[in-house]
Short mmCIF file of C-alpha atoms in Angstrom, two decimals:
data_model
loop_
_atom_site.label_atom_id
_atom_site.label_comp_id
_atom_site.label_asym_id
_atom_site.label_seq_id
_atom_site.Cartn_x
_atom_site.Cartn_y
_atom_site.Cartn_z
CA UNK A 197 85.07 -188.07 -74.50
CA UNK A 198 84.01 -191.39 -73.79
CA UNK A 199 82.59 -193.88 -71.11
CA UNK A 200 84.38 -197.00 -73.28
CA UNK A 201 87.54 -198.16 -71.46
CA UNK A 202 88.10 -199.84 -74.60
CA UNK A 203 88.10 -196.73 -77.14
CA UNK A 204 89.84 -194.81 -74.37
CA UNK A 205 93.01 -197.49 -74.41
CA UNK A 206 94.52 -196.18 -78.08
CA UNK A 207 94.91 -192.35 -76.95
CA UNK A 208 98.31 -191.05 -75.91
CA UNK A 209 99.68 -190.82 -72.07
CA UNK A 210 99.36 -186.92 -72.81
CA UNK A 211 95.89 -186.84 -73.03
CA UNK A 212 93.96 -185.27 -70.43
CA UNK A 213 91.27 -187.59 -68.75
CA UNK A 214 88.67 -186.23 -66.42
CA UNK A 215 86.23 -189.43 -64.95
CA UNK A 216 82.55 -188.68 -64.17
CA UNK A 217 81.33 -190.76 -61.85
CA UNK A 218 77.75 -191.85 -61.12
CA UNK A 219 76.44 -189.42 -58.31
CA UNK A 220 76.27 -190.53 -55.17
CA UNK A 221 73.18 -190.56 -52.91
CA UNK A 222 73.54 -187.57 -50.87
CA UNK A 223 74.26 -185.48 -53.90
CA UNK A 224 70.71 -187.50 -55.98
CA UNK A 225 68.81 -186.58 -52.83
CA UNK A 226 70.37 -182.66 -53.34
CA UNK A 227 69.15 -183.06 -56.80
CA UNK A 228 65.86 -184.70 -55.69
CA UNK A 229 64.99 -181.57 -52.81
CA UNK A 230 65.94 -179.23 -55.64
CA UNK A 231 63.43 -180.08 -58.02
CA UNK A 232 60.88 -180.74 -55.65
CA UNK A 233 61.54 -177.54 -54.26
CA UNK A 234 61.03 -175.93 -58.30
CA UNK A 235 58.05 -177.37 -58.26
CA UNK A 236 57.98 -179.99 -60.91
CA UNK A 237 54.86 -181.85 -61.03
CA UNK A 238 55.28 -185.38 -60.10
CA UNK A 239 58.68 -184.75 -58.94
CA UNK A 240 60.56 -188.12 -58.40
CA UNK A 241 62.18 -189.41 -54.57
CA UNK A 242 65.99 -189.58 -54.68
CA UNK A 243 65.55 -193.39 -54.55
CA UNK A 244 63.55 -193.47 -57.34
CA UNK A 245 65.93 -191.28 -59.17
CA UNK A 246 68.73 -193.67 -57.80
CA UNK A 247 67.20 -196.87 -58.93
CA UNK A 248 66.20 -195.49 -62.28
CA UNK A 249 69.71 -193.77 -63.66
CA UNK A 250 72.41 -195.63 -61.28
CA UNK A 251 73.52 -191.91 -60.17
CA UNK A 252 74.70 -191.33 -64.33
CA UNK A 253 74.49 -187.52 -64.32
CA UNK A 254 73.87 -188.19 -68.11
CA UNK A 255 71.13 -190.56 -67.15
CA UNK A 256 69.61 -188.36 -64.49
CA UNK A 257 69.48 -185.07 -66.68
CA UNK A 258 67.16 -187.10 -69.40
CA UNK A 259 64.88 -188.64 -66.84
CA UNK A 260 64.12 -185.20 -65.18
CA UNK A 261 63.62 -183.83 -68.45
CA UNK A 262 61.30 -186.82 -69.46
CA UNK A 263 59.12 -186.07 -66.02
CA UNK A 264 59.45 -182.29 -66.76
CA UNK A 265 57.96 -183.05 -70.25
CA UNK A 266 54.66 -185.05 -68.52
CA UNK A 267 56.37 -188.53 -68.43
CA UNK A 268 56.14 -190.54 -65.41
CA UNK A 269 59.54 -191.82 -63.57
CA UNK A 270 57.97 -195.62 -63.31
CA UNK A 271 57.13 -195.60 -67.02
CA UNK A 272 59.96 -194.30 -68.23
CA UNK A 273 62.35 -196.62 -69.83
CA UNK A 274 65.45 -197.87 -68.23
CA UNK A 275 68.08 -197.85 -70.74
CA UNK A 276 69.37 -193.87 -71.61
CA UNK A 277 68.80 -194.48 -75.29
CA UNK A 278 65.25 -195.28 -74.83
CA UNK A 279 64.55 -192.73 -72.88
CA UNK A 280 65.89 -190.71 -75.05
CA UNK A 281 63.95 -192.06 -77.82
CA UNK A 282 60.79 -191.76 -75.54
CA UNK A 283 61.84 -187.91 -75.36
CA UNK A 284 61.78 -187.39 -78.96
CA UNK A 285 58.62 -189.08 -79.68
CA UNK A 286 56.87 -186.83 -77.96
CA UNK A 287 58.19 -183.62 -80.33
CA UNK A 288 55.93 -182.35 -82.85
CA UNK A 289 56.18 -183.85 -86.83
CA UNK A 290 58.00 -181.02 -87.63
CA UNK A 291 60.92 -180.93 -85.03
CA UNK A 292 61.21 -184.39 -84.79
CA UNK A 293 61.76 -184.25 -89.15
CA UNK A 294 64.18 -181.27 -88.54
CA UNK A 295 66.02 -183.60 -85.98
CA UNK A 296 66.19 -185.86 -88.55
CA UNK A 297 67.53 -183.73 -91.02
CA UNK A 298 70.36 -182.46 -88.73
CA UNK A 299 71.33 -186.25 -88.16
CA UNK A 300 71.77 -186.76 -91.43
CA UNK A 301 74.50 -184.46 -91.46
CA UNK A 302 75.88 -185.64 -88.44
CA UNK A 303 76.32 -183.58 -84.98
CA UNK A 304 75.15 -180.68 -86.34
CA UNK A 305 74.43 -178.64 -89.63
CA UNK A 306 74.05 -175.28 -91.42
CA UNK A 307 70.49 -174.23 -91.00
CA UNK A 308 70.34 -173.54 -94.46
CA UNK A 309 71.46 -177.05 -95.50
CA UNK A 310 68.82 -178.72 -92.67
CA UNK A 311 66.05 -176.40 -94.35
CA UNK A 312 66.20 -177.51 -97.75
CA UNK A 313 67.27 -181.12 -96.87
CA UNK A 314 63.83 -182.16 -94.43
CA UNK A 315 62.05 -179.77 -96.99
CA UNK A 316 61.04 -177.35 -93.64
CA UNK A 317 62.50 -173.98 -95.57
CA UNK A 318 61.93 -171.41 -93.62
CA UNK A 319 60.17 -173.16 -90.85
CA UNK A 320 63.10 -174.89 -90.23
CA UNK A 321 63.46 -172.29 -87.47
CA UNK A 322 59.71 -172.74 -86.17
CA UNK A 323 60.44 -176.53 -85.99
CA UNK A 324 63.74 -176.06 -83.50
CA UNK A 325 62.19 -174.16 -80.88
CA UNK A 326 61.01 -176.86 -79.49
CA UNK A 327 63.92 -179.32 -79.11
CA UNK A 328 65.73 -176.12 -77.92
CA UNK A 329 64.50 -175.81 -73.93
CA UNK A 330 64.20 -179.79 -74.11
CA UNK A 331 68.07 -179.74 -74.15
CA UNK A 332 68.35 -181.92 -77.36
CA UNK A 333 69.07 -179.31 -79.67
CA UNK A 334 71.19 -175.53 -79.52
CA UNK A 335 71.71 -172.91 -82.27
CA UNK A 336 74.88 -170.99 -82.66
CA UNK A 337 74.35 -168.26 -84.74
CA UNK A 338 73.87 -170.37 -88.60
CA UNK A 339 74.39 -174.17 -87.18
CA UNK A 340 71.87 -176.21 -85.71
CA UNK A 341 73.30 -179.09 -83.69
CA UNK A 342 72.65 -181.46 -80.74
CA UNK A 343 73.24 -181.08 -77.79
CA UNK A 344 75.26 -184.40 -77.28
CA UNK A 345 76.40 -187.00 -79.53
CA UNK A 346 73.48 -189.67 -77.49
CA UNK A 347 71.08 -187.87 -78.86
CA UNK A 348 72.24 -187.67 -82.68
CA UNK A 349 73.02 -191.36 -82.96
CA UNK A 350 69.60 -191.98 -81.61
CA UNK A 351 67.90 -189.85 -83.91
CA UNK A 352 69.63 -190.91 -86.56
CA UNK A 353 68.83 -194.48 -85.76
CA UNK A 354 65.25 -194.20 -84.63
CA UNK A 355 64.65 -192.52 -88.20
CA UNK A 356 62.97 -194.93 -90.32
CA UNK A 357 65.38 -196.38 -93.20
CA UNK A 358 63.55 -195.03 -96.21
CA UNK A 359 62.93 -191.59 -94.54
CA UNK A 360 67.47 -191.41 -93.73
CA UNK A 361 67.35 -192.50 -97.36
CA UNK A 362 64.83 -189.03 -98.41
CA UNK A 363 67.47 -187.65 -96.36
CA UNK A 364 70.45 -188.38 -97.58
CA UNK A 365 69.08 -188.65 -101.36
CA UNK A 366 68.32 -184.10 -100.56
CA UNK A 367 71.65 -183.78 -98.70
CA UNK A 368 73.34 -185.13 -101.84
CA UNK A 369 71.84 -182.28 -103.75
CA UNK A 370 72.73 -179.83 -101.12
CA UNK A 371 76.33 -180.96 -100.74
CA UNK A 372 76.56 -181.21 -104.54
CA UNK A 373 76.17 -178.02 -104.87
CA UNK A 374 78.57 -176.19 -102.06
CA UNK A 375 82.26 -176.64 -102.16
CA UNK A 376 82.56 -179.58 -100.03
CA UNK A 377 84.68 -182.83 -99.74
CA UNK A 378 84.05 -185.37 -102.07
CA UNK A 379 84.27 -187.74 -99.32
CA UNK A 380 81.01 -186.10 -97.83
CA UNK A 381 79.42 -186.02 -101.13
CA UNK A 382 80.38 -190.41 -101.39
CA UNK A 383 79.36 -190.83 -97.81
CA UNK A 384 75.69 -189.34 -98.36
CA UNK A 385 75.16 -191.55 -102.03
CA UNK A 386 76.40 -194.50 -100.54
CA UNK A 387 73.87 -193.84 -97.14
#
């Protein structure tokens, strides 16, 4: 999937396309009267919502979440990787380093293999509940992964360059040692 006209030029005739437009301002007011209706403190005005996501049903999921999670609609930032980035900075050290870990991998990763590599172990599990009801992280049975890839890439590059080198350096070790691709073993030395 993708929102780049550009990347979306090279795929075949065949390929089935689906367009998600912004939302338009009857259905942000819907969303608006919903979550006012919920309850949620501080609940934002359908023009506010309008003016601060451009009706991107992407956009608008991550500012309700950021108002949900105590942030308020005029502070929050504009662009959808900020905000984001705003989201994540309010998890705890030891999600947020779990989060990490998981990027390093990519998408998502074996619990086992984010354990050992952010040096959680067992609290690995501890550490995801949060991210979990945020919406930036789901488990499926022994993978931890995000939810979208937004919220990896941001992760990954809001994580400080010497800590995605700690990172990499332990996911070396852990890929050394299953059966994997050499290709995944040369991507994580060179990174």
């Amino acid at each position: 999937a993708t929102i780049d006209q550009a990347k979306a030029i090279g795929w075949g005739a065949r390929l089935l396309r689906l367009e998600l437009g912004p939302l338009d301002g009857p259905e942000i007011a819907t969303l608006a009267a919903r979550v006012a209706a919920d309850g949620l403190p501080g609940s934002p005005t359908a023009s506010q919502l309008a003016h601060a996501s451009g009706g991107s049903p992407a956009h608008l999921d991550h500012l309700l979440r950021f108002v949900a999670e105590g942030g308020d609609i005029d502070s929050a930032p504009p662009a959808l990787a900020d905000l984001v980035a705003a989201r994540l900075a309010n998890l705890d050290r030891d999600s947020l380093i779990a989060c990490q870990a998981i990027a390093v991998f990519g998408r998502e990763a074996a619990r086992a293999d984010a354990a050992r590599a952010s040096g959680l172990g067992a609290a690995i599990d501890r550490a995801v509940l949060a991210p979990i009801p945020r919406g930036l992280v789901q488990v499926d049975g022994g993978v931890v992964g995000f939810t979208s890839q937004l919220v990896r890439d941001v992760v990954y590059d809001a994580t400080p360059a010497h800590v995605r080198r700690e990172l990499h350096a332990a996911a070396v070790e852990v890929v050394a040692e299953g059966s994997r691709s050499p290709a995944i073993l040369g991507h994580h030395h060179d990174a």
